[in-house]
Amino acid sequence: MHARIRIAAAVAAAVGALTLTACDTGSTVVDKPKENAAARADSGKDTEKEKSEAPEVAKVGDTLTLEGFEEGSKLDVTVVKVADPAKSADEFMEPASGKRFVGVQFQLVNTGEAAYSDSPSNGAQVADTEGQQFDATFGDITAGPSMASSLKLKPGAKGLGWIVFEVPEAAKVDTVQFTMDSGFADKTGEWKLR
């Protein structure tokens, strides 16, 4: 009798584990920009020319739609500008010897139904052509105001600001990534910078 109960419990645990595994969608990296609004305003027909002009991967100026863990949590994220190298706005805050600052200006628009509340710099990284990744650092640059460290956006609201990274002087920064929920959401946006 006890053996049957143990076998039934083991089978139930195995089925439960398989079900959880099957439900997990896993992390994805999104790099296809949103459709251009001007192209949609045309005849509504896809022409070969429009298809050939559509960028294959997101670059500076493109918008990606990202989702967070909370239901209704969604942002349109645009990489607006890049400052490389970026100059410190504070004479006492300079990059370490052999390093430089790189600034990326992001615009976040809350297109979801839930309020957005996060520290955007926690979910941002740059990578160089060798694959080395660098997290954001604290610092203000002369290119413009920094992104708020604690950003709260109601649906429809937007935030704009620079996120700063400290990278080796010789690094060739190639991409920037942004992930909601301080970098823990399943969907990551990636923009090509070169």
Tab-separated table of C-alpha atoms in Angstrom, residues 26-102:
chain	number	residue	atom	x	y	z
A	26	GLY	CA	12.050	31.390	-21.281
A	27	SER	CA	13.940	34.561	-22.014
A	28	THR	CA	13.990	36.155	-25.444
A	29	VAL	CA	15.978	38.959	-27.038
A	30	VAL	CA	13.903	41.277	-29.238
A	31	ASP	CA	15.715	43.247	-31.935
A	32	LYS	CA	13.039	43.845	-34.600
A	33	PRO	CA	11.875	47.482	-34.425
A	34	LYS	CA	8.228	48.508	-34.352
A	35	GLU	CA	6.633	49.198	-37.719
A	36	ASN	CA	7.111	52.766	-38.867
A	37	ALA	CA	3.894	54.783	-38.436
A	38	ALA	CA	4.531	56.681	-41.688
A	39	ALA	CA	4.705	53.419	-43.653
A	40	ARG	CA	1.349	52.314	-42.163
A	41	ALA	CA	-0.256	55.609	-43.195
A	42	ASP	CA	0.433	54.859	-46.876
A	43	SER	CA	-1.829	52.658	-48.953
A	44	GLY	CA	-1.733	49.873	-46.404
A	45	LYS	CA	-0.180	47.511	-48.942
A	46	ASP	CA	3.231	45.957	-48.431
A	47	THR	CA	5.400	46.767	-51.393
A	48	GLU	CA	8.747	45.192	-52.167
A	49	LYS	CA	10.424	48.583	-51.678
A	50	GLU	CA	8.972	48.999	-48.158
A	51	LYS	CA	10.040	45.464	-47.249
A	52	SER	CA	13.599	46.077	-48.473
A	53	GLU	CA	13.831	49.374	-46.536
A	54	ALA	CA	12.682	47.836	-43.242
A	55	PRO	CA	15.671	47.475	-40.897
A	56	GLU	CA	16.553	43.909	-39.946
A	57	VAL	CA	17.722	44.816	-36.448
A	58	ALA	CA	16.990	47.765	-34.210
A	59	LYS	CA	19.459	50.641	-34.241
A	60	VAL	CA	19.642	54.131	-32.726
A	61	GLY	CA	16.264	55.828	-33.226
A	62	ASP	CA	14.265	52.582	-33.326
A	63	THR	CA	11.574	51.545	-30.848
A	64	LEU	CA	11.105	48.087	-29.337
A	65	THR	CA	8.071	46.939	-27.336
A	66	LEU	CA	8.981	45.147	-24.104
A	67	GLU	CA	6.875	43.493	-21.413
A	68	GLY	CA	7.413	43.092	-17.691
A	69	PHE	CA	6.337	40.343	-15.305
A	70	GLU	CA	3.203	42.113	-14.060
A	71	GLU	CA	0.118	41.687	-16.225
A	72	GLY	CA	-0.442	44.844	-18.289
A	73	SER	CA	3.176	45.985	-17.824
A	74	LYS	CA	4.499	47.148	-21.202
A	75	LEU	CA	6.933	49.800	-22.499
A	76	ASP	CA	7.883	51.192	-25.888
A	77	VAL	CA	11.639	51.720	-25.501
A	78	THR	CA	13.637	53.882	-27.900
A	79	VAL	CA	17.396	54.405	-28.005
A	80	VAL	CA	17.407	58.105	-28.896
A	81	LYS	CA	21.116	59.027	-28.968
A	82	VAL	CA	24.562	57.700	-28.087
A	83	ALA	CA	27.488	59.723	-26.692
A	84	ASP	CA	30.765	57.836	-27.134
A	85	PRO	CA	32.921	58.976	-25.518
A	86	ALA	CA	30.782	60.861	-23.024
A	87	LYS	CA	32.226	63.688	-20.927
A	88	SER	CA	31.533	63.736	-17.209
A	89	ALA	CA	29.432	66.659	-15.998
A	90	ASP	CA	31.118	66.429	-12.593
A	91	GLU	CA	34.823	67.229	-12.255
A	92	PHE	CA	35.059	64.794	-9.317
A	93	MET	CA	33.436	61.847	-11.125
A	94	GLU	CA	35.720	60.609	-13.883
A	95	PRO	CA	36.107	57.132	-15.397
A	96	ALA	CA	38.856	54.953	-13.936
A	97	SER	CA	42.264	54.991	-15.587
A	98	GLY	CA	42.143	53.206	-18.960
A	99	LYS	CA	38.359	53.537	-19.186
A	100	ARG	CA	35.827	55.917	-20.726
A	101	PHE	CA	32.165	56.795	-20.253
A	102	VAL	CA	29.584	55.892	-22.884
